[in-house]
PDB file of C-alpha atoms in Angstrom:
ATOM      1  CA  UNK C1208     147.801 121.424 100.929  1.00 43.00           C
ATOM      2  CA  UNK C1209     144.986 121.842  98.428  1.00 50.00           C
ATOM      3  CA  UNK C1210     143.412 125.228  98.351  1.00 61.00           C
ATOM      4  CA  UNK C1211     140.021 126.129  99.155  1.00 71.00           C
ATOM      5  CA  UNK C1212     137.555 125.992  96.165  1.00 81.00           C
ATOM      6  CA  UNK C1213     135.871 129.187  97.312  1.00 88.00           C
ATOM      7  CA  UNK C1214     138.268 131.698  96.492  1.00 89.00           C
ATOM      8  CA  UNK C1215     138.679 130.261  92.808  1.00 88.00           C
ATOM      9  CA  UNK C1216     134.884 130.584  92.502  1.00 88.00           C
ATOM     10  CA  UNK C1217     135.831 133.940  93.267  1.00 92.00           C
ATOM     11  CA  UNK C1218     138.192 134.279  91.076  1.00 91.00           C
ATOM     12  CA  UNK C1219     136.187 132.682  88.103  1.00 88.00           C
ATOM     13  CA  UNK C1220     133.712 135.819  88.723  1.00 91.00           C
ATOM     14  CA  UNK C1221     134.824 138.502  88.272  1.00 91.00           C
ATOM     15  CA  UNK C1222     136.438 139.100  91.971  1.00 92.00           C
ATOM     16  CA  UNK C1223     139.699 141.083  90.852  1.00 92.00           C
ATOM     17  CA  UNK C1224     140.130 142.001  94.217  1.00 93.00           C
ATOM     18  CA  UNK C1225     140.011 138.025  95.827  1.00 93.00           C
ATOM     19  CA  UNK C1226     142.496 137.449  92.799  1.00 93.00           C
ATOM     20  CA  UNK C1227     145.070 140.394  94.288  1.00 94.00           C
ATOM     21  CA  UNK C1228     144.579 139.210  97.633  1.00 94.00           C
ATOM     22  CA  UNK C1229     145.764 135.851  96.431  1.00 94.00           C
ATOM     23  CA  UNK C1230     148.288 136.821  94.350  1.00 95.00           C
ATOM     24  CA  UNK C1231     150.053 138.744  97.263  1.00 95.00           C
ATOM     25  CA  UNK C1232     149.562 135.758  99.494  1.00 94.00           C
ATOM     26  CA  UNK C1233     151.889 133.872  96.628  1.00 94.00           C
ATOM     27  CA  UNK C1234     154.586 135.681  96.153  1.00 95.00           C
ATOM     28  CA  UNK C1235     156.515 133.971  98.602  1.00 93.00           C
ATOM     29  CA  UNK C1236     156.313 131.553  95.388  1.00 92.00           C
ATOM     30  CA  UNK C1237     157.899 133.396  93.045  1.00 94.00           C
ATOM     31  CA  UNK C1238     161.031 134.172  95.152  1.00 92.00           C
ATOM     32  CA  UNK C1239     161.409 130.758  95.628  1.00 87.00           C
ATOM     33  CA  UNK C1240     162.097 130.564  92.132  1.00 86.00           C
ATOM     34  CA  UNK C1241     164.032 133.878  91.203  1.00 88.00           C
ATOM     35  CA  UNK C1242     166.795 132.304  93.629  1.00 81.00           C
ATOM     36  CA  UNK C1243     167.252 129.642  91.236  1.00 76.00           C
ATOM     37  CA  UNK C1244     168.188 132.263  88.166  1.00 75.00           C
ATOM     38  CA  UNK C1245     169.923 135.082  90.481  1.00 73.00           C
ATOM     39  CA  UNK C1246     172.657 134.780  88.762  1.00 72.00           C
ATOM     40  CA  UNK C1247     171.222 135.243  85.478  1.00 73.00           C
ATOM     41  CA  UNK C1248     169.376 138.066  85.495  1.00 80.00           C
ATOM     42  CA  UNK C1249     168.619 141.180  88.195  1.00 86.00           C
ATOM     43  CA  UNK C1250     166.364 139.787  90.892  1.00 89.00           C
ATOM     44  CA  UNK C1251     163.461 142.679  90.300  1.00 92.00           C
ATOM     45  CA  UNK C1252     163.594 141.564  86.777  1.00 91.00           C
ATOM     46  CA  UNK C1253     162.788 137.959  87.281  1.00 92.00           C
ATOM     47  CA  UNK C1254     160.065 139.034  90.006  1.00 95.00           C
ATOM     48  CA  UNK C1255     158.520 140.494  87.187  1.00 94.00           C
ATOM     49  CA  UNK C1256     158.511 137.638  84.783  1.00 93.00           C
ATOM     50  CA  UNK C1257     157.599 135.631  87.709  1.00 93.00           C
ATOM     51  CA  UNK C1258     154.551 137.466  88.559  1.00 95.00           C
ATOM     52  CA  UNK C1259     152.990 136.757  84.957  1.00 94.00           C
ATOM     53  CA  UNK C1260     153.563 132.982  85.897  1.00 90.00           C
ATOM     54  CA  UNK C1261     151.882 133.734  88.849  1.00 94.00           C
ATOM     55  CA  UNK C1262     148.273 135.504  87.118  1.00 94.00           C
ATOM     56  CA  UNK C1263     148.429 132.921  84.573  1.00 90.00           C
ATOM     57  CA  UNK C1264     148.633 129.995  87.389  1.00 89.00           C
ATOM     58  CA  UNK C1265     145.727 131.353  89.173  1.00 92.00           C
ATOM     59  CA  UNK C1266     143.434 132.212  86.401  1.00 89.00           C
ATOM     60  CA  UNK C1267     144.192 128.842  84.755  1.00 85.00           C
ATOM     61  CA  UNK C1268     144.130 126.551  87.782  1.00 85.00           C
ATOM     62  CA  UNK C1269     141.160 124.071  88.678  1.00 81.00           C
ATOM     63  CA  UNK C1270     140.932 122.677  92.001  1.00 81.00           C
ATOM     64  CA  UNK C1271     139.541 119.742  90.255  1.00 75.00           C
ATOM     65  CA  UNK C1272     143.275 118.632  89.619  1.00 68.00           C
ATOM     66  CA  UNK C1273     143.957 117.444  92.632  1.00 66.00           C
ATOM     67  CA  UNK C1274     147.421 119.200  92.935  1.00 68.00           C
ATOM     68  CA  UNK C1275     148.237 121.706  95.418  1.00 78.00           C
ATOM     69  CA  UNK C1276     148.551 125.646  93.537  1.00 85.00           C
ATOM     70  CA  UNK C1277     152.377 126.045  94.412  1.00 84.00           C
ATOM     71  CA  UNK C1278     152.844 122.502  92.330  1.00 76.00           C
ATOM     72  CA  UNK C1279     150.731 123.658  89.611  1.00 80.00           C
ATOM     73  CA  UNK C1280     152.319 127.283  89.693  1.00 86.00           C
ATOM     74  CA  UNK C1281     155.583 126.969  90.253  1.00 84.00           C
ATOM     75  CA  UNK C1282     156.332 125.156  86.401  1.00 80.00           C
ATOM     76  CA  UNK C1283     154.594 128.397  85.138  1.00 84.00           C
ATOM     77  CA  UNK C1284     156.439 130.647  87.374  1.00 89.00           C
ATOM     78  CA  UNK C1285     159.780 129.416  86.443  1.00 83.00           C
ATOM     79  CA  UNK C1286     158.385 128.690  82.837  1.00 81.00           C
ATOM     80  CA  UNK C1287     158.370 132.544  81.954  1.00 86.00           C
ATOM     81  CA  UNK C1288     161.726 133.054  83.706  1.00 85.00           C
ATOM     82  CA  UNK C1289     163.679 130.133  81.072  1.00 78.00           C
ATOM     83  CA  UNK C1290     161.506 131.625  78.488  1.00 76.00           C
ATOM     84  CA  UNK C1291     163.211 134.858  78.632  1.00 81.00           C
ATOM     85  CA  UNK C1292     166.523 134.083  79.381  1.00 75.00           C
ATOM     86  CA  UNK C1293     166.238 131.310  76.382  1.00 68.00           C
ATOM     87  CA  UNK C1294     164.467 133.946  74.093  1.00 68.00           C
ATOM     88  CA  UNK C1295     167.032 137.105  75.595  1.00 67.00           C
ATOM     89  CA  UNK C1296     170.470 137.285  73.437  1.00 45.00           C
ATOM     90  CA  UNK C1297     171.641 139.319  76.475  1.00 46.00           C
ATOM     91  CA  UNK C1298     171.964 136.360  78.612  1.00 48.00           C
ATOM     92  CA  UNK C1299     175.892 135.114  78.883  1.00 57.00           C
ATOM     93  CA  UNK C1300     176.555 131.677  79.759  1.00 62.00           C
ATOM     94  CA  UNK C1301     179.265 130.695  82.026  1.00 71.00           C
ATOM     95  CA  UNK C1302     181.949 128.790  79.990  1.00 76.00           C
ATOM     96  CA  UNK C1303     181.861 125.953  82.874  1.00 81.00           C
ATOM     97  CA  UNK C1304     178.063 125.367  81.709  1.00 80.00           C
ATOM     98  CA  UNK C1305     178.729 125.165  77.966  1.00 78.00           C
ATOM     99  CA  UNK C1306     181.562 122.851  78.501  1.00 84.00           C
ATOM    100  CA  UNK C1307     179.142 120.827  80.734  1.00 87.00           C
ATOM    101  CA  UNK C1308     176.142 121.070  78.252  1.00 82.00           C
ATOM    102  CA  UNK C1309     178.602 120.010  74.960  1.00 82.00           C
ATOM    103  CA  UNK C1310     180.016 116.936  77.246  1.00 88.00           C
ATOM    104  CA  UNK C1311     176.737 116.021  78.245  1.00 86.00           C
ATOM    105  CA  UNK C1312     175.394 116.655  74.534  1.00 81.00           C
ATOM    106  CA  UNK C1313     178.182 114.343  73.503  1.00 83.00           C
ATOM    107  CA  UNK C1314     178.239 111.401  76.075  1.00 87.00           C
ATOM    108  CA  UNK C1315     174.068 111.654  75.329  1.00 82.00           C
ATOM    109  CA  UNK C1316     174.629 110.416  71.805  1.00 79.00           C
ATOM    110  CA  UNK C1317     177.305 108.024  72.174  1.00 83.00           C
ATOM    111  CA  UNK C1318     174.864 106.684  74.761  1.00 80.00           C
ATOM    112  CA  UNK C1319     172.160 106.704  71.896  1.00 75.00           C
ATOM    113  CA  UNK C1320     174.093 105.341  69.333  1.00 76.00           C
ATOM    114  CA  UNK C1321     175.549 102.255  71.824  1.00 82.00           C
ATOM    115  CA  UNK C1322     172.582 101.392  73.596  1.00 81.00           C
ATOM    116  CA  UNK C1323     169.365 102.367  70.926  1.00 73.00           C
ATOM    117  CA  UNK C1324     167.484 104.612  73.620  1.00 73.00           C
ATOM    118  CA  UNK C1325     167.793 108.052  75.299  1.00 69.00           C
ATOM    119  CA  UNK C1326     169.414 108.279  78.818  1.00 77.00           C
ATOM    120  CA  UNK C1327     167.767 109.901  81.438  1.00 77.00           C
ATOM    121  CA  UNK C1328     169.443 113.195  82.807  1.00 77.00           C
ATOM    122  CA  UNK C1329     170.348 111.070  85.982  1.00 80.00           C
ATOM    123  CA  UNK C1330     172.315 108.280  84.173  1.00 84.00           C
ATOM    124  CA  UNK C1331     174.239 111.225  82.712  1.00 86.00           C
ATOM    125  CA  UNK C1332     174.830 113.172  85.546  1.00 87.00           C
ATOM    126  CA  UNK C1333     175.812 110.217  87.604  1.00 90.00           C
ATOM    127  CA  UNK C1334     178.708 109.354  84.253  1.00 92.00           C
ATOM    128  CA  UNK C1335     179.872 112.888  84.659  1.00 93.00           C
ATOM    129  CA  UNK C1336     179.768 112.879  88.445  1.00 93.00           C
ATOM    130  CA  UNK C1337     177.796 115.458  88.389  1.00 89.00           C
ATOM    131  CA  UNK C1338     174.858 116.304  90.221  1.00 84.00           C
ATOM    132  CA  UNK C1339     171.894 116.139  88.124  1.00 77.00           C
ATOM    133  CA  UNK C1340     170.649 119.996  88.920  1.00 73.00           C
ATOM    134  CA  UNK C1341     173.826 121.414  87.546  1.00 79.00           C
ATOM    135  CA  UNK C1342     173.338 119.261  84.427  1.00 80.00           C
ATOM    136  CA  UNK C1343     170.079 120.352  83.744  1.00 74.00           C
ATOM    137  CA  UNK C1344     171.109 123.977  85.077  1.00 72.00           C
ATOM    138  CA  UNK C1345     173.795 123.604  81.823  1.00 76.00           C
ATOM    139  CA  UNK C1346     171.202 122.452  79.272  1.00 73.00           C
ATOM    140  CA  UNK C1347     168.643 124.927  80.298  1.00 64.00           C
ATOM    141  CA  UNK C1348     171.146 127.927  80.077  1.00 64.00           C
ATOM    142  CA  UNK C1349     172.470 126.718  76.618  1.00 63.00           C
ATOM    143  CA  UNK C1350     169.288 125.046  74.666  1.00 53.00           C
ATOM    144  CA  UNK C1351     165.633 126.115  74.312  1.00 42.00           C
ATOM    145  CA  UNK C1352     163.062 124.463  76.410  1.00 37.00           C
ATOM    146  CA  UNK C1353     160.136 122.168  75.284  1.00 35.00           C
ATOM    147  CA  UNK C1354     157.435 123.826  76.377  1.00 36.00           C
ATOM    148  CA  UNK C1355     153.617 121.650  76.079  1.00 38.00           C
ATOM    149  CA  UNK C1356     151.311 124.547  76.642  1.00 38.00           C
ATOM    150  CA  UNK C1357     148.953 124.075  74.168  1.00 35.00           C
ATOM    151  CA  UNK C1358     148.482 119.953  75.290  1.00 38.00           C
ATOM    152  CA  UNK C1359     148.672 121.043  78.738  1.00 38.00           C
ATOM    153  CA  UNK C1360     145.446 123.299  78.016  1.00 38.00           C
ATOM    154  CA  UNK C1361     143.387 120.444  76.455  1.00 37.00           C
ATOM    155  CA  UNK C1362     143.776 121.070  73.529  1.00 36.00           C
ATOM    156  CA  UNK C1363     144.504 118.216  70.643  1.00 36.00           C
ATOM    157  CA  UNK C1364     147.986 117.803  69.014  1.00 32.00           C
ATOM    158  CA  UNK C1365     148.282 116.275  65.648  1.00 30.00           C
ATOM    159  CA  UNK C1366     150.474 113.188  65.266  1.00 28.00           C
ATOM    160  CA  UNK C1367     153.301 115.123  63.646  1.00 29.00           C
ATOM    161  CA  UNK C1368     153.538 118.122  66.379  1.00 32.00           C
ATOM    162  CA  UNK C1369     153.851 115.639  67.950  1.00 31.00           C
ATOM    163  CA  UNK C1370     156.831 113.621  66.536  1.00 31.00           C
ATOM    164  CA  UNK C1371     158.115 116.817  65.546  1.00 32.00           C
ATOM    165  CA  UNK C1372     158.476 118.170  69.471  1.00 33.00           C
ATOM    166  CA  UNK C1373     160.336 115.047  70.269  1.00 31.00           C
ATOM    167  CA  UNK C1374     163.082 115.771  67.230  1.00 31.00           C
ATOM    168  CA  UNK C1375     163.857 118.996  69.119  1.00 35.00           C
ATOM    169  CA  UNK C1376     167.433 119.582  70.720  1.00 35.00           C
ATOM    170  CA  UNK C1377     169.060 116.707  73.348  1.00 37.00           C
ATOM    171  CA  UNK C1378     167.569 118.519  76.450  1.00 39.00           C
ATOM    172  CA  UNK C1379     164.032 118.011  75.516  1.00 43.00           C
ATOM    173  CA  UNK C1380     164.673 114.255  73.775  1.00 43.00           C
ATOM    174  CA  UNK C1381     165.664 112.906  77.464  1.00 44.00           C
ATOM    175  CA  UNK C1382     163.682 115.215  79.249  1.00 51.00           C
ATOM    176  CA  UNK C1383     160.457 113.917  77.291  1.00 58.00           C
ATOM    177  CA  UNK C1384     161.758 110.083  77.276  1.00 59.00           C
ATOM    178  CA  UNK C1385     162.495 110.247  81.012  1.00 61.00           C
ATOM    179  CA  UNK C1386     159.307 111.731  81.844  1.00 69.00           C
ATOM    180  CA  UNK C1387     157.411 109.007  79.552  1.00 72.00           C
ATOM    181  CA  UNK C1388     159.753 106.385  80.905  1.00 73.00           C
ATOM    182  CA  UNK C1389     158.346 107.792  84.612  1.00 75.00           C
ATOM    183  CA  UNK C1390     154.833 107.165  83.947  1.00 82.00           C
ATOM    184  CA  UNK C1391     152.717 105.145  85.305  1.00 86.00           C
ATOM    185  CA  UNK C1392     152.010 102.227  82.684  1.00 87.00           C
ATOM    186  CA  UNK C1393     147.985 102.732  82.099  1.00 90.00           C
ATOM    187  CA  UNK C1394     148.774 107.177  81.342  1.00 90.00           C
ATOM    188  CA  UNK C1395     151.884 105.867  78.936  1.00 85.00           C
ATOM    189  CA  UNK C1396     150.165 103.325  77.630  1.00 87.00           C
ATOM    190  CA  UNK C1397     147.256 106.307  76.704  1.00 89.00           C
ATOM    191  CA  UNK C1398     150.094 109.021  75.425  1.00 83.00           C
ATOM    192  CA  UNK C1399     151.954 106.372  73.442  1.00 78.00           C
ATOM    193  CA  UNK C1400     148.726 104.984  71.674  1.00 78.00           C
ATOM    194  CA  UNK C1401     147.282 108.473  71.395  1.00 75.00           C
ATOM    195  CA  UNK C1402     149.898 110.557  69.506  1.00 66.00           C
ATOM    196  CA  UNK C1403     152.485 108.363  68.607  1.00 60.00           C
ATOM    197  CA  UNK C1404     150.475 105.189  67.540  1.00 63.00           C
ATOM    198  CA  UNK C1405     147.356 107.293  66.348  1.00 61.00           C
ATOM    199  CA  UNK C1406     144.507 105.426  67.991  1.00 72.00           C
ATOM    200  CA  UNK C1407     141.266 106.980  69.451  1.00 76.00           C
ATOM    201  CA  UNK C1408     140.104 107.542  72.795  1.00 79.00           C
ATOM    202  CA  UNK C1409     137.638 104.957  71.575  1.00 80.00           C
ATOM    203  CA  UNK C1410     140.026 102.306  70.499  1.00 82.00           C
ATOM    204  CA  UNK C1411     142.070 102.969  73.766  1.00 88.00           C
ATOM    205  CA  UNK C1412     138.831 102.158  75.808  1.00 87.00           C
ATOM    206  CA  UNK C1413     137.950  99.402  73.760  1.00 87.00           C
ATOM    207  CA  UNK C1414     141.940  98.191  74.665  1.00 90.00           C
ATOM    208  CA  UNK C1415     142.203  99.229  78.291  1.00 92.00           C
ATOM    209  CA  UNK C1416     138.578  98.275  79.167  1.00 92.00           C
ATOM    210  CA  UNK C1417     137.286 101.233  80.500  1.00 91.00           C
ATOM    211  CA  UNK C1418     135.023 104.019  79.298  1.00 88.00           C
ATOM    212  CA  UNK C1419     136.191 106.400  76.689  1.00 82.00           C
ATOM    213  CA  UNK C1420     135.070 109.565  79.086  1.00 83.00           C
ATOM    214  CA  UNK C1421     137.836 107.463  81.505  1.00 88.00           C
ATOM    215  CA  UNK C1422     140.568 107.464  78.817  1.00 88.00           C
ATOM    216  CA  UNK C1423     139.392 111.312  77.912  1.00 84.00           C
ATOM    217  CA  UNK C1424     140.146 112.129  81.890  1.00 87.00           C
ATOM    218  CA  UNK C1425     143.470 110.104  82.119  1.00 90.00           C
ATOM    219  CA  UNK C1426     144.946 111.768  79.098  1.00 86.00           C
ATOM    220  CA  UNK C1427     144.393 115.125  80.116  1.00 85.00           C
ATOM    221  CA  UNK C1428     145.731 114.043  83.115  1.00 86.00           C
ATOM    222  CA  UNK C1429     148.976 112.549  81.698  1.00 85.00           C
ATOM    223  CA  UNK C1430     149.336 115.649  79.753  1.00 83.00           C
ATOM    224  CA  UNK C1431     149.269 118.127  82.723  1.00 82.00           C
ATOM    225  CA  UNK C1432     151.931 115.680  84.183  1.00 82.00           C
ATOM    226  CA  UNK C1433     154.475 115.553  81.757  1.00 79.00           C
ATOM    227  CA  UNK C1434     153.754 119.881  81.572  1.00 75.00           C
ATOM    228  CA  UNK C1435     154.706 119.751  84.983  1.00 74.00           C
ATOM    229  CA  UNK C1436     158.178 117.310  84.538  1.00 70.00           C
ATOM    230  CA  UNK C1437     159.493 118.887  81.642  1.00 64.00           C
ATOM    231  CA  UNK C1438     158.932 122.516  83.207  1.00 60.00           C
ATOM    232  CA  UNK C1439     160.574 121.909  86.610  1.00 56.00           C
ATOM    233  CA  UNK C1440     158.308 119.852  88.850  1.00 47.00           C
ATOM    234  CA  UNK C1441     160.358 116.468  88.508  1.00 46.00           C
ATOM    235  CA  UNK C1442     161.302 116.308  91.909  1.00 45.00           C
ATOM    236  CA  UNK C1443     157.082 115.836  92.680  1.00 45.00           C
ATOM    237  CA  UNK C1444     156.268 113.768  89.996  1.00 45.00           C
ATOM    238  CA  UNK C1445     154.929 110.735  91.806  1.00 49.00           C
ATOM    239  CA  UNK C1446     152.999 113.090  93.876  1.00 48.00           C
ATOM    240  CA  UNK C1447     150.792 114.416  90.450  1.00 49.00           C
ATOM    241  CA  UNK C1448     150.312 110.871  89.472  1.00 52.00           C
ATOM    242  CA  UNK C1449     148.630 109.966  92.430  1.00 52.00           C
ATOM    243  CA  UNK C1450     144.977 107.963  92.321  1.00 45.00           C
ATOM    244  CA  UNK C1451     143.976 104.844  90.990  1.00 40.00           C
ATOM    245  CA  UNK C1452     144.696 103.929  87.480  1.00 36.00           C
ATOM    246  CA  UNK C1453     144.343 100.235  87.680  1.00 36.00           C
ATOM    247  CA  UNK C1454     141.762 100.727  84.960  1.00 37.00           C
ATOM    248  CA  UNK C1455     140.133  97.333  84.589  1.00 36.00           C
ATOM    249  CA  UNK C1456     139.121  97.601  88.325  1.00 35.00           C
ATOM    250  CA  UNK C1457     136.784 100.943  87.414  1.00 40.00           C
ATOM    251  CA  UNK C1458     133.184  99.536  86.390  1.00 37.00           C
ATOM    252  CA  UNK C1459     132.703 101.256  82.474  1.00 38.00           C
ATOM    253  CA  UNK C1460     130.574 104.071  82.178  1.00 42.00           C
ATOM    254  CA  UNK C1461     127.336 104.057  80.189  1.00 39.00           C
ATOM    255  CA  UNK C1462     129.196 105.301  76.213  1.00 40.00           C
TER     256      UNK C1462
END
C-alpha cells in the first residue's frame, strides 16, 4: 500500500515530531530484517543499525516513486546491517558458508569461462542444490556488497565507475548481470547505452523515440531498481518495474 503524501509533506517541513510518529509506526520493519542476521550479530545491535536505515528511508523517500515505503526501506534497512557486518572484522563466518561461497566462487567461473556470460545466483544455486537464499546468505557473509547509492540518489556516474563497479568481486558481477538481465528491455536498453555505451539522454531519445525528459525519468527509474535488487528487494522486482515503458506509444514532449 502506498503511503499517504501528507505526512511526507510533513516530514519535508520541518515536522520532527510526524517523522517520530512514523518512525515508531515502522519498526515492525526493521525486525523483519534483524531476523535475517540474528545469528550474526546481538539483536539490539542490529535494531540499531536498522533504525539509521529506517531515518534515512523516510527522509529520502518520494511518494512520487510509486513504490510502497517498506519496499523502498527495507534495501536501506538491511543495507546498513551488511554494511557493518562486511566492514566489522569481528564478524566470524560459519565454515559451512565459506565452503559454500568458494564452491559457488568456483563453479561461477568455470561457468564464465565455458559459456562467455555470468550465471545468475539461481542457475548456481539450482547446480549446487542449493536454495538460492543460502547462496546469497554465503556470498554476503564472505564478500563486500555493491552498494549504488550515489546513482540511486540521481546523481551521474562516469563511464569508468561505472565499468569499474562491475570488475568488483563474483557476488556483485552476477548480482549486477542478473539484475540487468531482469530488466525490462526499454530501462536496459537506457542503462546499457547510458554508462556502458556512453550515449546521451539526447541520443537515447533520438533512438527510442521519445522525449529526452522521458529517457531522464526512466533512467532514474532503472537506477532506483537495480538499488533495490542488488540490496535485497529481488524477490519484488517486477513489482518496482511496473508502468508502461512501451516508449514509442508515449506522444514526445515539446524538447
Amino acid at each position: 500500500m502506498l503511503v499517504d503524501e501528507t505526512i511526507f509533506h510533513r516530514i519535508r517541513n520541518g515536522d520532527l515530531r510526524a517523522r517520530d510518529e512514523f518512525f515508531n509506526a515502522n519498526t515492525g520493519l526493521i525486525w523483519a530484517c534483524v531476523n535475517r542476521y540474528a545469528g550474526l550479530l546481538d539483536k539490539e545491535d542490529l535494531f540499531q543499525l536498522g533504525a539509521i536505515g529506517l531515518l534515512k528511508a523516510i527522509d529520502r523517500f518520494d511518494p512520487s516513486y510509486g513504490v510502497s515505503f517498506s519496499t523502498y526501506a527495507v534495501p536501506l534497512i538491511m543495507g546498513e546491517m551488511r554494511r557493518y557486518l562486511r566492514d566489522t572484522s569481528q564478524v566470524k563466518v560459519s565454515r559451512r558458508l565459506k565452503e559454500i561461497a568458494l564452491s559457488a566462487r568456483k563453479l561461477a567461473e568455470e561457468k564464465r569461462s565455458s559459456s562467455g556470460r555470468e550465471p545468475s545466483a539461481e542457475e548456481v544455486a539450482k547446480e549446487m542444490g542449493l536454495d538460492v537464499d543460502v547462496l546469497c546468505q554465503a556470498l554476503d557473509a564472505t564478500s563486500p556488497v555493491l552498494y549504488l547509492d550515489d546513482l540511486a540518489a540521481g546523481q551521474d556516474l562516469a563511464v569508468s565507475d561505472y565499468e569499474s563497479a562491475v570488475e568488483e568481486p563474483f557476488l556483485e558481477r552476477f548480482d549486477l548481470n542478473d539484475a540487468l538481465g531482469r530488466l525490462e528491455p526499454q530501462l536496459r536498453s537506457i542503462i546499457e547505452g547510458r554508462f556502458f555505451a556512453g550515449k546521451t539522454q539526447y541520443e537515447l531519445s533520438e533512438e527510442l523515440g521519445i522525449s529526452q525528459a522521458h529517457v531522464s525519468r526512466l533512467e532514474k527509474k532503472a537506477l532506483f531498481i537495480l538499488r533495490r535488487f542488488l540490496e535485497g528487494a529481488g524477490g519484488e522486482f517486477k513489482d518496482l518495474q511496473g508502468g508502461n515503458t512501451t516508449g514509442r506509444r508515449e506522444k514526445r514532449d515539446s524538447r
